[in-house]
mmCIF file of C-alpha atoms and ligand atoms in Angstrom:
data_model
loop_
_atom_site.group_PDB
_atom_site.id
_atom_site.type_symbol
_atom_site.label_atom_id
_atom_site.label_comp_id
_atom_site.label_asym_id
_atom_site.label_seq_id
_atom_site.Cartn_x
_atom_site.Cartn_y
_atom_site.Cartn_z
ATOM 1 C CA MET A 67 0.018 0.097 -0.065
ATOM 2 C CA LYS A 68 1.237 3.690 -0.663
ATOM 3 C CA PRO A 69 1.803 5.016 2.521
ATOM 4 C CA ILE A 70 -0.287 8.241 3.594
ATOM 5 C CA LEU A 71 1.861 11.035 4.145
ATOM 6 C CA PRO A 72 1.989 14.118 6.398
ATOM 7 C CA GLY A 73 -0.595 16.938 5.441
ATOM 8 C CA ALA A 74 -3.320 13.905 5.148
ATOM 9 C CA MET A 75 -6.705 14.014 6.946
ATOM 10 C CA LEU A 76 -7.233 11.458 9.012
ATOM 11 C CA GLY A 77 -10.486 10.283 10.451
ATOM 12 C CA LEU A 78 -11.103 9.259 14.246
ATOM 13 C CA LEU A 79 -14.221 7.354 15.330
ATOM 14 C CA GLY A 80 -14.608 8.127 19.178
ATOM 15 C CA GLY A 81 -13.375 11.587 20.834
ATOM 16 C CA GLY A 82 -12.312 10.458 24.149
ATOM 17 C CA GLN A 83 -8.856 10.802 25.713
ATOM 18 C CA LEU A 84 -7.318 7.916 23.742
ATOM 19 C CA GLY A 85 -8.486 9.923 20.637
ATOM 20 C CA ARG A 86 -7.437 13.281 22.079
ATOM 21 C CA MET A 87 -3.480 11.463 22.316
ATOM 22 C CA PHE A 88 -3.790 10.057 18.929
ATOM 23 C CA THR A 89 -4.742 13.622 17.672
ATOM 24 C CA MET A 90 -1.952 15.102 19.563
ATOM 25 C CA THR A 91 0.552 12.620 17.916
ATOM 26 C CA ALA A 92 -1.022 13.155 14.236
ATOM 27 C CA HIS A 93 -0.581 17.133 15.073
ATOM 28 C CA GLN A 94 2.951 16.663 15.886
ATOM 29 C CA MET A 95 3.391 14.571 12.818
ATOM 30 C CA GLY A 96 1.883 17.055 10.341
ATOM 31 C CA TYR A 97 -1.311 15.069 9.959
ATOM 32 C CA GLN A 98 -4.707 16.627 10.163
ATOM 33 C CA VAL A 99 -7.736 14.987 12.078
ATOM 34 C CA THR A 100 -11.225 14.991 11.622
ATOM 35 C CA VAL A 101 -13.330 13.326 14.539
ATOM 36 C CA LEU A 102 -16.700 11.951 14.801
ATOM 37 C CA ASP A 103 -18.181 12.218 18.343
ATOM 38 C CA PRO A 104 -21.817 12.362 19.647
ATOM 39 C CA ASP A 105 -20.633 14.181 22.370
ATOM 40 C CA ALA A 106 -20.473 18.112 21.327
ATOM 41 C CA ASP A 107 -17.477 18.626 24.167
ATOM 42 C CA SER A 108 -15.237 15.549 23.718
ATOM 43 C CA PRO A 109 -11.438 15.659 24.818
ATOM 44 C CA ALA A 110 -10.297 14.859 21.226
ATOM 45 C CA GLY A 111 -13.418 16.785 19.228
ATOM 46 C CA ARG A 112 -11.928 20.131 21.149
ATOM 47 C CA ILE A 113 -8.498 20.031 19.460
ATOM 48 C CA ALA A 114 -9.438 18.387 16.089
ATOM 49 C CA ASP A 115 -9.184 20.210 12.790
ATOM 50 C CA GLN A 116 -12.747 19.276 12.195
ATOM 51 C CA PHE A 117 -15.328 18.191 14.527
ATOM 52 C CA ILE A 118 -18.296 16.419 13.292
ATOM 53 C CA CYS A 119 -21.195 16.030 16.512
ATOM 54 C CA ALA A 120 -23.283 13.053 15.216
ATOM 55 C CA ASP A 121 -24.037 9.611 16.278
ATOM 56 C CA TYR A 122 -21.571 6.765 14.925
ATOM 57 C CA ALA A 123 -24.272 5.321 12.568
ATOM 58 C CA ASP A 124 -25.244 8.660 11.048
ATOM 59 C CA GLN A 125 -24.989 7.954 7.215
ATOM 60 C CA SER A 126 -24.086 11.753 6.066
ATOM 61 C CA ALA A 127 -21.216 12.155 8.674
ATOM 62 C CA LEU A 128 -19.986 8.679 7.664
ATOM 63 C CA GLN A 129 -20.109 9.671 3.887
ATOM 64 C CA GLN A 130 -18.568 13.033 4.992
ATOM 65 C CA ILE A 131 -15.828 11.357 6.838
ATOM 66 C CA GLY A 132 -15.060 8.403 4.208
ATOM 67 C CA GLU A 133 -14.742 11.075 1.228
ATOM 68 C CA GLN A 134 -12.455 13.423 3.217
ATOM 69 C CA CYS A 135 -10.235 11.199 4.947
ATOM 70 C CA ALA A 136 -7.323 9.344 3.358
ATOM 71 C CA ALA A 137 -7.912 6.936 6.354
ATOM 72 C CA VAL A 138 -10.141 6.370 9.441
ATOM 73 C CA THR A 139 -9.372 4.686 12.574
ATOM 74 C CA THR A 140 -11.192 4.048 16.133
ATOM 75 C CA GLU A 141 -10.464 5.011 19.868
ATOM 76 C CA PHE A 142 -13.667 3.675 20.606
ATOM 77 C CA GLU A 143 -14.412 -0.049 20.787
ATOM 78 C CA ASN A 144 -17.999 -0.046 20.780
ATOM 79 C CA ILE A 145 -18.514 1.623 17.369
ATOM 80 C CA PRO A 146 -20.881 -0.647 15.516
ATOM 81 C CA ALA A 147 -19.068 -2.816 13.600
ATOM 82 C CA ASP A 148 -21.207 -2.155 10.153
ATOM 83 C CA VAL A 149 -20.281 1.565 10.366
ATOM 84 C CA LEU A 150 -16.692 0.152 9.816
ATOM 85 C CA SER A 151 -17.802 -1.693 6.914
ATOM 86 C CA THR A 152 -19.646 0.865 5.606
ATOM 87 C CA LEU A 153 -16.539 3.476 5.842
ATOM 88 C CA ALA A 154 -14.342 0.624 4.412
ATOM 89 C CA SER A 155 -16.214 0.823 0.875
ATOM 90 C CA LEU A 156 -15.184 4.913 0.866
ATOM 91 C CA SER A 157 -11.634 5.155 2.598
ATOM 92 C CA ARG A 158 -9.051 2.984 4.300
ATOM 93 C CA VAL A 159 -10.345 1.597 7.630
ATOM 94 C CA SER A 160 -8.235 -0.157 10.559
ATOM 95 C CA PRO A 161 -8.679 -2.046 12.460
ATOM 96 C CA GLY A 162 -11.380 -3.930 10.345
ATOM 97 C CA ALA A 163 -14.932 -4.416 11.303
ATOM 98 C CA ARG A 164 -14.234 -8.224 11.986
ATOM 99 C CA SER A 165 -11.675 -7.630 14.863
ATOM 100 C CA VAL A 166 -13.532 -4.953 16.396
ATOM 101 C CA ALA A 167 -16.859 -6.529 16.353
ATOM 102 C CA ILE A 168 -14.961 -9.922 18.067
ATOM 103 C CA ALA A 169 -13.302 -7.726 20.584
ATOM 104 C CA GLN A 170 -16.665 -5.385 21.654
ATOM 105 C CA ASN A 171 -18.559 -8.696 22.382
ATOM 106 C CA ARG A 172 -17.290 -10.689 25.221
ATOM 107 C CA ILE A 173 -19.325 -13.945 23.788
ATOM 108 C CA ALA A 174 -17.643 -13.647 20.370
ATOM 109 C CA GLU A 175 -14.683 -12.610 22.131
ATOM 110 C CA LYS A 176 -14.298 -15.798 24.403
ATOM 111 C CA HIS A 177 -15.648 -18.211 21.624
ATOM 112 C CA PHE A 178 -12.633 -16.612 19.105
ATOM 113 C CA LEU A 179 -10.377 -17.229 21.747
ATOM 114 C CA LYS A 180 -11.432 -20.542 23.037
ATOM 115 C CA THR A 181 -11.608 -21.940 19.355
ATOM 116 C CA HIS A 182 -7.864 -20.850 18.650
ATOM 117 C CA GLY A 183 -6.439 -22.715 21.696
ATOM 118 C CA PHE A 184 -5.978 -19.575 23.839
ATOM 119 C CA PRO A 185 -6.209 -20.090 27.408
ATOM 120 C CA VAL A 186 -9.436 -18.386 28.880
ATOM 121 C CA ALA A 187 -11.133 -18.756 32.419
ATOM 122 C CA PRO A 188 -14.035 -21.416 32.499
ATOM 123 C CA PHE A 189 -16.883 -19.606 31.323
ATOM 124 C CA ALA A 190 -20.649 -20.221 30.019
ATOM 125 C CA VAL A 191 -22.837 -17.876 28.107
ATOM 126 C CA ILE A 192 -25.957 -16.895 30.203
ATOM 127 C CA GLU A 193 -28.587 -15.707 28.219
ATOM 128 C CA GLN A 194 -32.080 -16.556 30.039
ATOM 129 C CA VAL A 195 -32.410 -16.989 33.783
ATOM 130 C CA ASP A 196 -32.664 -20.443 33.778
ATOM 131 C CA GLY A 197 -30.434 -22.067 31.430
ATOM 132 C CA GLU A 198 -29.923 -25.687 31.172
ATOM 133 C CA ASP A 199 -25.897 -25.420 31.317
ATOM 134 C CA GLU A 200 -24.210 -27.027 34.241
ATOM 135 C CA ILE A 201 -22.876 -24.159 35.987
ATOM 136 C CA GLU A 202 -22.225 -25.199 39.577
ATOM 137 C CA HIS A 203 -18.148 -25.097 38.870
ATOM 138 C CA LEU A 204 -18.242 -21.608 37.758
ATOM 139 C CA PHE A 205 -19.094 -20.434 41.366
ATOM 140 C CA PRO A 206 -17.637 -18.048 43.175
ATOM 141 C CA GLY A 207 -18.013 -16.164 39.709
ATOM 142 C CA ILE A 208 -18.465 -12.873 37.792
ATOM 143 C CA LEU A 209 -21.359 -12.300 35.676
ATOM 144 C CA LYS A 210 -20.381 -9.949 32.886
ATOM 145 C CA VAL A 211 -22.829 -8.138 30.105
ATOM 146 C CA SER A 212 -21.365 -9.233 27.075
ATOM 147 C CA GLN A 213 -21.538 -5.478 25.604
ATOM 148 C CA PHE A 214 -20.716 -2.217 26.639
ATOM 149 C CA GLY A 215 -18.874 -3.057 29.838
ATOM 150 C CA TYR A 216 -15.722 -1.085 30.752
ATOM 151 C CA ASP A 217 -13.905 -0.052 33.940
ATOM 152 C CA GLY A 218 -15.763 -2.723 35.891
ATOM 153 C CA LYS A 219 -18.841 -1.791 34.903
ATOM 154 C CA GLY A 220 -21.619 -4.215 33.843
ATOM 155 C CA GLN A 221 -19.964 -6.673 36.261
ATOM 156 C CA ARG A 222 -21.345 -8.499 39.765
ATOM 157 C CA PRO A 223 -19.715 -10.959 41.845
ATOM 158 C CA VAL A 224 -22.040 -14.173 42.239
ATOM 159 C CA ASN A 225 -21.678 -16.918 44.519
ATOM 160 C CA ASP A 226 -24.557 -19.440 43.551
ATOM 161 C CA GLU A 227 -27.569 -19.497 41.206
ATOM 162 C CA ALA A 228 -30.019 -17.474 43.437
ATOM 163 C CA GLU A 229 -27.343 -14.395 43.105
ATOM 164 C CA LEU A 230 -26.991 -15.101 39.568
ATOM 165 C CA GLN A 231 -30.514 -14.882 38.766
ATOM 166 C CA ALA A 232 -30.752 -11.606 40.722
ATOM 167 C CA ALA A 233 -27.766 -10.246 38.937
ATOM 168 C CA PHE A 234 -28.979 -11.240 35.662
ATOM 169 C CA ILE A 235 -32.333 -9.632 35.957
ATOM 170 C CA GLU A 236 -30.458 -6.434 37.794
ATOM 171 C CA MET A 237 -28.463 -6.522 34.252
ATOM 172 C CA ARG A 238 -31.786 -6.203 32.437
ATOM 173 C CA SER A 239 -31.302 -9.811 31.159
ATOM 174 C CA VAL A 240 -29.094 -8.816 28.398
ATOM 175 C CA PRO A 241 -26.661 -11.675 26.917
ATOM 176 C CA CYS A 242 -23.920 -12.065 29.401
ATOM 177 C CA ILE A 243 -20.949 -14.599 30.321
ATOM 178 C CA LEU A 244 -20.643 -15.936 33.543
ATOM 179 C CA GLU A 245 -16.775 -16.493 34.258
ATOM 180 C CA LYS A 246 -14.977 -18.255 37.165
ATOM 181 C CA LYS A 247 -13.633 -15.832 39.400
ATOM 182 C CA LEU A 248 -9.730 -16.737 39.326
ATOM 183 C CA PRO A 249 -6.895 -16.402 41.978
ATOM 184 C CA LEU A 250 -4.868 -13.715 40.319
ATOM 185 C CA LYS A 251 -1.195 -13.525 41.208
ATOM 186 C CA SER A 252 -0.971 -10.710 39.201
ATOM 187 C CA GLU A 253 -2.426 -8.887 35.998
ATOM 188 C CA ILE A 254 -0.015 -7.848 32.711
ATOM 189 C CA SER A 255 -0.978 -6.621 29.342
ATOM 190 C CA VAL A 256 0.811 -6.725 26.141
ATOM 191 C CA VAL A 257 0.275 -3.645 23.578
ATOM 192 C CA LEU A 258 1.368 -4.588 20.202
ATOM 193 C CA ALA A 259 0.878 -3.248 16.715
ATOM 194 C CA ARG A 260 0.606 -5.008 13.360
ATOM 195 C CA GLY A 261 1.229 -3.411 9.998
ATOM 196 C CA CYS A 262 -0.371 -3.553 6.813
ATOM 197 C CA ASP A 263 2.603 -5.667 5.784
ATOM 198 C CA GLY A 264 2.020 -8.247 8.119
ATOM 199 C CA ALA A 265 4.958 -7.073 10.643
ATOM 200 C CA THR A 266 4.366 -6.927 14.160
ATOM 201 C CA VAL A 267 5.877 -4.833 16.940
ATOM 202 C CA SER A 268 5.179 -5.208 20.400
ATOM 203 C CA PHE A 269 5.584 -2.845 23.406
ATOM 204 C CA PRO A 270 7.409 -4.274 26.852
ATOM 205 C CA VAL A 271 5.061 -6.359 28.862
ATOM 206 C CA VAL A 272 3.483 -4.305 31.473
ATOM 207 C CA GLU A 273 2.368 -4.791 35.057
ATOM 208 C CA ASN A 274 -1.202 -3.808 35.948
ATOM 209 C CA GLN A 275 -2.899 -3.048 39.074
ATOM 210 C CA HIS A 276 -6.799 -2.379 39.572
ATOM 211 C CA VAL A 277 -8.562 -0.985 42.001
ATOM 212 C CA GLY A 278 -12.657 -1.528 42.026
ATOM 213 C CA GLY A 279 -12.353 -2.773 38.648
ATOM 214 C CA ILE A 280 -10.461 0.217 37.156
ATOM 215 C CA LEU A 281 -6.842 0.575 36.226
ATOM 216 C CA ASP A 282 -4.866 2.074 38.852
ATOM 217 C CA ILE A 283 -1.394 1.753 38.008
ATOM 218 C CA SER A 284 0.876 0.193 35.444
ATOM 219 C CA ILE A 285 4.425 -0.820 36.003
ATOM 220 C CA ALA A 286 6.766 -1.089 33.033
ATOM 221 C CA PRO A 287 8.590 -3.337 32.521
ATOM 222 C CA ALA A 288 6.220 -6.014 34.515
ATOM 223 C CA ARG A 289 7.896 -7.786 37.429
ATOM 224 C CA ILE A 290 7.569 -11.203 36.137
ATOM 225 C CA SER A 291 10.079 -13.672 34.550
ATOM 226 C CA ASN A 292 11.470 -13.522 31.142
ATOM 227 C CA ARG A 293 10.038 -16.517 30.337
ATOM 228 C CA VAL A 294 6.204 -15.442 31.282
ATOM 229 C CA ALA A 295 7.020 -12.194 29.290
ATOM 230 C CA GLU A 296 7.910 -13.972 25.953
ATOM 231 C CA GLN A 297 5.032 -15.990 26.431
ATOM 232 C CA ALA A 298 2.709 -13.405 26.766
ATOM 233 C CA SER A 299 4.180 -11.855 23.874
ATOM 234 C CA ALA A 300 3.980 -14.661 21.527
ATOM 235 C CA ALA A 301 0.570 -15.344 22.221
ATOM 236 C CA ALA A 302 -0.547 -11.659 21.504
ATOM 237 C CA LYS A 303 1.352 -11.659 18.439
ATOM 238 C CA ASN A 304 -0.109 -15.105 17.123
ATOM 239 C CA LEU A 305 -3.678 -13.578 18.087
ATOM 240 C CA VAL A 306 -2.820 -10.236 15.775
ATOM 241 C CA GLN A 307 -1.865 -12.851 13.097
ATOM 242 C CA ILE A 308 -5.045 -14.869 13.362
ATOM 243 C CA LEU A 309 -7.143 -11.880 13.064
ATOM 244 C CA GLU A 310 -5.140 -10.481 10.429
ATOM 245 C CA TYR A 311 -5.195 -7.367 12.576
ATOM 246 C CA GLN A 312 -4.303 -3.965 11.352
ATOM 247 C CA GLY A 313 -3.476 -1.453 14.127
ATOM 248 C CA VAL A 314 -2.706 -1.270 17.888
ATOM 249 C CA LEU A 315 -4.389 -3.998 19.796
ATOM 250 C CA CYS A 316 -3.942 -4.687 23.635
ATOM 251 C CA VAL A 317 -4.206 -8.229 25.424
ATOM 252 C CA GLU A 318 -4.952 -8.239 28.943
ATOM 253 C CA PHE A 319 -3.495 -11.507 30.630
ATOM 254 C CA PHE A 320 -3.939 -12.900 34.328
ATOM 255 C CA VAL A 321 -1.389 -14.419 35.662
ATOM 256 C CA LEU A 322 -2.183 -17.169 37.783
ATOM 257 C CA GLU A 323 -0.175 -19.274 40.452
ATOM 258 C CA GLY A 324 2.532 -21.339 38.794
ATOM 259 C CA ASP A 325 2.549 -18.651 36.297
ATOM 260 C CA GLN A 326 -0.072 -19.973 34.425
ATOM 261 C CA LEU A 327 -1.221 -17.587 31.781
ATOM 262 C CA VAL A 328 -5.154 -16.762 31.074
ATOM 263 C CA ILE A 329 -6.205 -14.097 28.364
ATOM 264 C CA ASN A 330 -8.899 -11.877 30.156
ATOM 265 C CA GLU A 331 -9.920 -9.936 27.427
ATOM 266 C CA ILE A 332 -8.600 -7.794 23.975
ATOM 267 C CA ALA A 333 -9.255 -4.362 23.301
ATOM 268 C CA PRO A 334 -8.999 -2.987 19.514
ATOM 269 C CA ARG A 335 -6.962 0.176 19.897
ATOM 270 C CA PRO A 336 -4.438 1.676 22.144
ATOM 271 C CA HIS A 337 -4.989 1.078 25.987
ATOM 272 C CA ASN A 338 -4.884 2.622 29.163
ATOM 273 C CA SER A 339 -2.225 0.243 30.195
ATOM 274 C CA GLY A 340 -0.157 1.628 27.532
ATOM 275 C CA HIS A 341 -0.138 5.426 28.393
ATOM 276 C CA TYR A 342 3.349 4.586 29.946
ATOM 277 C CA THR A 343 4.883 4.299 26.247
ATOM 278 C CA ILE A 344 4.128 8.260 25.529
ATOM 279 C CA ASP A 345 6.906 9.101 27.778
ATOM 280 C CA ALA A 346 9.153 5.993 28.299
ATOM 281 C CA CYS A 347 9.351 4.144 24.961
ATOM 282 C CA ILE A 348 11.060 5.204 21.714
ATOM 283 C CA THR A 349 7.533 5.185 19.834
ATOM 284 C CA SER A 350 4.372 5.617 22.005
ATOM 285 C CA GLN A 351 1.099 3.633 21.210
ATOM 286 C CA PHE A 352 -0.473 6.595 19.542
ATOM 287 C CA GLU A 353 2.507 6.935 17.079
ATOM 288 C CA GLN A 354 2.288 3.321 16.756
ATOM 289 C CA GLN A 355 -1.414 3.489 15.722
ATOM 290 C CA LEU A 356 -0.888 6.408 13.475
ATOM 291 C CA ARG A 357 2.170 4.342 11.551
ATOM 292 C CA ALA A 358 0.272 1.221 11.235
ATOM 293 C CA LEU A 359 -3.085 3.139 9.758
ATOM 294 C CA CYS A 360 -0.961 5.243 7.326
ATOM 295 C CA GLY A 361 0.941 2.589 6.130
ATOM 296 C CA LEU A 362 4.266 3.610 7.400
ATOM 297 C CA PRO A 363 6.909 1.362 8.958
ATOM 298 C CA LEU A 364 6.238 0.739 12.627
ATOM 299 C CA GLY A 365 8.453 2.228 15.204
ATOM 300 C CA ASN A 366 10.720 1.160 17.484
ATOM 301 C CA ALA A 367 8.772 0.030 20.648
ATOM 302 C CA ALA A 368 11.733 -0.311 23.259
ATOM 303 C CA LEU A 369 11.659 1.167 26.843
ATOM 304 C CA HIS A 370 14.130 3.889 27.286
ATOM 305 C CA HIS A 371 13.418 3.907 31.200
ATOM 306 C CA PRO A 372 11.340 1.915 33.586
ATOM 307 C CA ALA A 373 8.259 3.833 34.331
ATOM 308 C CA VAL A 374 5.134 3.895 36.206
ATOM 309 C CA MET A 375 1.847 5.494 34.851
ATOM 310 C CA VAL A 376 -0.686 6.350 37.675
ATOM 311 C CA ASN A 377 -4.292 7.092 36.752
ATOM 312 C CA LEU A 378 -6.017 10.530 37.903
ATOM 313 C CA LEU A 379 -9.791 9.739 38.351
ATOM 314 C CA GLY A 380 -12.382 12.035 39.179
ATOM 315 C CA ASP A 381 -12.457 11.446 43.070
ATOM 316 C CA LEU A 382 -9.448 13.185 43.124
ATOM 317 C CA TRP A 383 -11.329 16.364 42.061
ATOM 318 C CA GLN A 384 -14.025 16.169 44.668
ATOM 319 C CA LYS A 385 -12.859 18.531 47.068
ATOM 320 C CA SER A 386 -10.686 21.208 44.842
ATOM 321 C CA GLU A 387 -8.643 21.032 41.839
ATOM 322 C CA PRO A 388 -5.727 18.978 43.298
ATOM 323 C CA ASP A 389 -2.416 20.542 44.010
ATOM 324 C CA TRP A 390 0.111 19.494 40.984
ATOM 325 C CA THR A 391 3.020 21.039 42.753
ATOM 326 C CA GLN A 392 4.700 17.748 43.561
ATOM 327 C CA VAL A 393 4.136 16.126 40.285
ATOM 328 C CA LEU A 394 5.367 19.051 38.425
ATOM 329 C CA GLU A 395 8.377 19.430 40.766
ATOM 330 C CA GLU A 396 9.444 15.996 39.984
ATOM 331 C CA PRO A 397 12.042 15.935 37.216
ATOM 332 C CA LEU A 398 11.185 12.542 36.050
ATOM 333 C CA ALA A 399 7.223 13.133 36.508
ATOM 334 C CA LYS A 400 4.902 13.608 33.361
ATOM 335 C CA LEU A 401 1.609 15.094 33.759
ATOM 336 C CA HIS A 402 -1.290 14.192 31.443
ATOM 337 C CA LEU A 403 -4.824 16.042 31.769
ATOM 338 C CA TYR A 404 -7.462 15.024 29.124
ATOM 339 C CA GLY A 405 -9.496 18.462 29.331
ATOM 340 C CA LYS A 406 -12.641 17.226 30.609
ATOM 341 C CA LYS A 407 -14.665 19.588 32.602
ATOM 342 C CA GLU A 408 -16.594 17.342 34.953
ATOM 343 C CA ALA A 409 -14.740 15.373 37.401
ATOM 344 C CA ARG A 410 -17.053 12.498 38.237
ATOM 345 C CA PRO A 411 -15.959 9.852 40.726
ATOM 346 C CA GLY A 412 -14.218 6.562 38.829
ATOM 347 C CA ARG A 413 -13.958 9.007 35.753
ATOM 348 C CA LYS A 414 -10.532 9.154 34.142
ATOM 349 C CA MET A 415 -9.266 12.486 34.272
ATOM 350 C CA GLY A 416 -5.545 12.188 33.455
ATOM 351 C CA HIS A 417 -2.687 10.350 34.163
ATOM 352 C CA PHE A 418 1.006 10.685 35.250
ATOM 353 C CA SER A 419 3.730 8.870 34.554
ATOM 354 C CA VAL A 420 7.151 8.695 36.292
ATOM 355 C CA LEU A 421 10.510 7.343 34.927
ATOM 356 C CA GLY A 422 13.392 5.651 37.027
ATOM 357 C CA ALA A 423 16.428 4.347 36.851
ATOM 358 C CA THR A 424 15.050 1.044 38.028
ATOM 359 C CA VAL A 425 11.232 0.133 38.461
ATOM 360 C CA ASP A 426 11.514 0.310 42.292
ATOM 361 C CA GLU A 427 12.639 4.034 42.161
ATOM 362 C CA ALA A 428 9.707 5.160 39.853
ATOM 363 C CA LEU A 429 7.363 3.080 42.389
ATOM 364 C CA ALA A 430 8.718 4.935 45.093
ATOM 365 C CA SER A 431 8.652 8.385 43.394
ATOM 366 C CA ALA A 432 4.974 7.502 42.020
ATOM 367 C CA ASN A 433 3.605 6.771 45.295
ATOM 368 C CA GLN A 434 5.039 9.871 46.663
ATOM 369 C CA ILE A 435 3.243 11.926 44.347
ATOM 370 C CA ARG A 436 0.336 10.141 44.537
ATOM 371 C CA GLN A 437 0.099 10.750 48.476
ATOM 372 C CA HIS A 438 0.637 14.371 48.110
ATOM 373 C CA LEU A 439 -2.340 14.695 45.534
ATOM 374 C CA GLU A 440 -4.458 12.595 47.669
ATOM 375 C CA SER A 441 -3.601 14.351 51.103
ATOM 376 C CA ASN A 442 -5.133 17.641 49.394
HETATM 377 P P1 ADP B 127 -13.488 -4.312 31.974
HETATM 378 O O1 ADP B 127 -14.069 -4.617 30.230
HETATM 379 O O2 ADP B 127 -14.177 -3.535 32.831
HETATM 380 O O3 ADP B 127 -11.778 -4.009 31.605
HETATM 381 P P2 ADP B 127 -12.346 -6.832 32.823
HETATM 382 O O4 ADP B 127 -13.162 -8.362 32.460
HETATM 383 O O5 ADP B 127 -11.375 -6.715 32.329
HETATM 384 O O6 ADP B 127 -13.344 -5.519 32.690
HETATM 385 O O7 ADP B 127 -12.562 -7.147 34.541
HETATM 386 C C1 ADP B 127 -11.867 -6.085 35.163
HETATM 387 C C2 ADP B 127 -11.151 -6.265 36.266
HETATM 388 O O8 ADP B 127 -11.706 -7.184 36.994
HETATM 389 C C3 ADP B 127 -9.670 -7.257 35.959
HETATM 390 O O9 ADP B 127 -8.929 -6.563 35.153
HETATM 391 C C4 ADP B 127 -9.568 -8.223 37.140
HETATM 392 O O10 ADP B 127 -8.901 -7.084 37.985
HETATM 393 C C5 ADP B 127 -11.024 -8.369 37.483
HETATM 394 N N1 ADP B 127 -11.444 -9.361 36.994
HETATM 395 C C6 ADP B 127 -12.374 -9.952 36.241
HETATM 396 N N2 ADP B 127 -12.527 -11.175 35.621
HETATM 397 C C7 ADP B 127 -12.172 -11.760 36.568
HETATM 398 C C8 ADP B 127 -11.841 -13.511 36.866
HETATM 399 N N3 ADP B 127 -12.685 -14.061 36.062
HETATM 400 N N4 ADP B 127 -11.212 -13.585 38.056
HETATM 401 C C9 ADP B 127 -10.768 -12.743 38.734
HETATM 402 N N5 ADP B 127 -10.488 -11.429 38.691
HETATM 403 C C10 ADP B 127 -11.213 -10.952 37.307
HETATM 404 MG MG1 MG B 128 -10.240 -4.941 31.636
#
């Protein structure tokens, strides 16, 4: 494919923080961006060269993007897959509709992973209250809606069939996955890119800690053995090859006792656990997304410093604007704020990354900054 060069207009479906960071990278490299988002005041829409405020399925908006943009990508995994197919008849689109359709639906995702021999948590599809399936072995478990869940939303712990039935009704009886709750030693993820020539480049494996189902911090590189890191990267590469994926994708893994790896879920876009790449890698996940989209060679994804990324949730703003003094004073810290006006609890408002000579140094410094932020 002929590369799409700086100066071109790129289309972006979704205007959240992932889109904002993509847009900033595109601007740095001399590209223009058109953002489509139904929210009139989205983080990416605000800095885009052209902002179309419309529903994702709005045919005239799609027509406009398809005609004006040299290539189109997405930052939001719940774009209806047929929107991507429509756009693909007008412009170059990555990732493709099939990959997004699999990643946005837990039932399709689990079946895909299982069919191709990837290890997943024991699960059952729950589509009615009194299903026939034998599910006793899945308790204690977690009931997850198959679509539109994120940051732990749309999930309930369930200990027996009565709790499962109550939770299912609470979820309005939409199709769900019941998954066995596994004893996690740790959680890791692999963000990687696959270009249009089939070449893949993987970022270092990162370790993730969640609080209340929301990513809290990411530690790069993950504190795991080389063997586990290689296994995770190899599985992620295998997965994007099977999908014939184009673009950036994240694979979330659970690490169990005995270092057994289980794939939790995949995201067909840059990922919160890859934000450390902006400040700690030679190429960021957003530059890699742009490179894959435009048919440029993928960049070097090596880590130049160990790093810790800490998410800044709306909870921090509850009393007043956080005191940024310490994060701004630390020479190895980088503050990123997404420009969201309303700071609701649990809402991702920004993050900071801290580099260090070692992971322990970066962690100590990140913890100090966070304590200072939380004490105000
Ligand atoms: P989301 O789409 O909201 O990220 P996930 O399925 O990744 O949902 O779940 C969020 C978090 O909940 C996981 O990162 C993990 O900490 C915990 N979790 C999810 N499924 C399981 C499970 N089967 N066993 C143990 N913990 C789980
Ligand atoms: Mg997740």
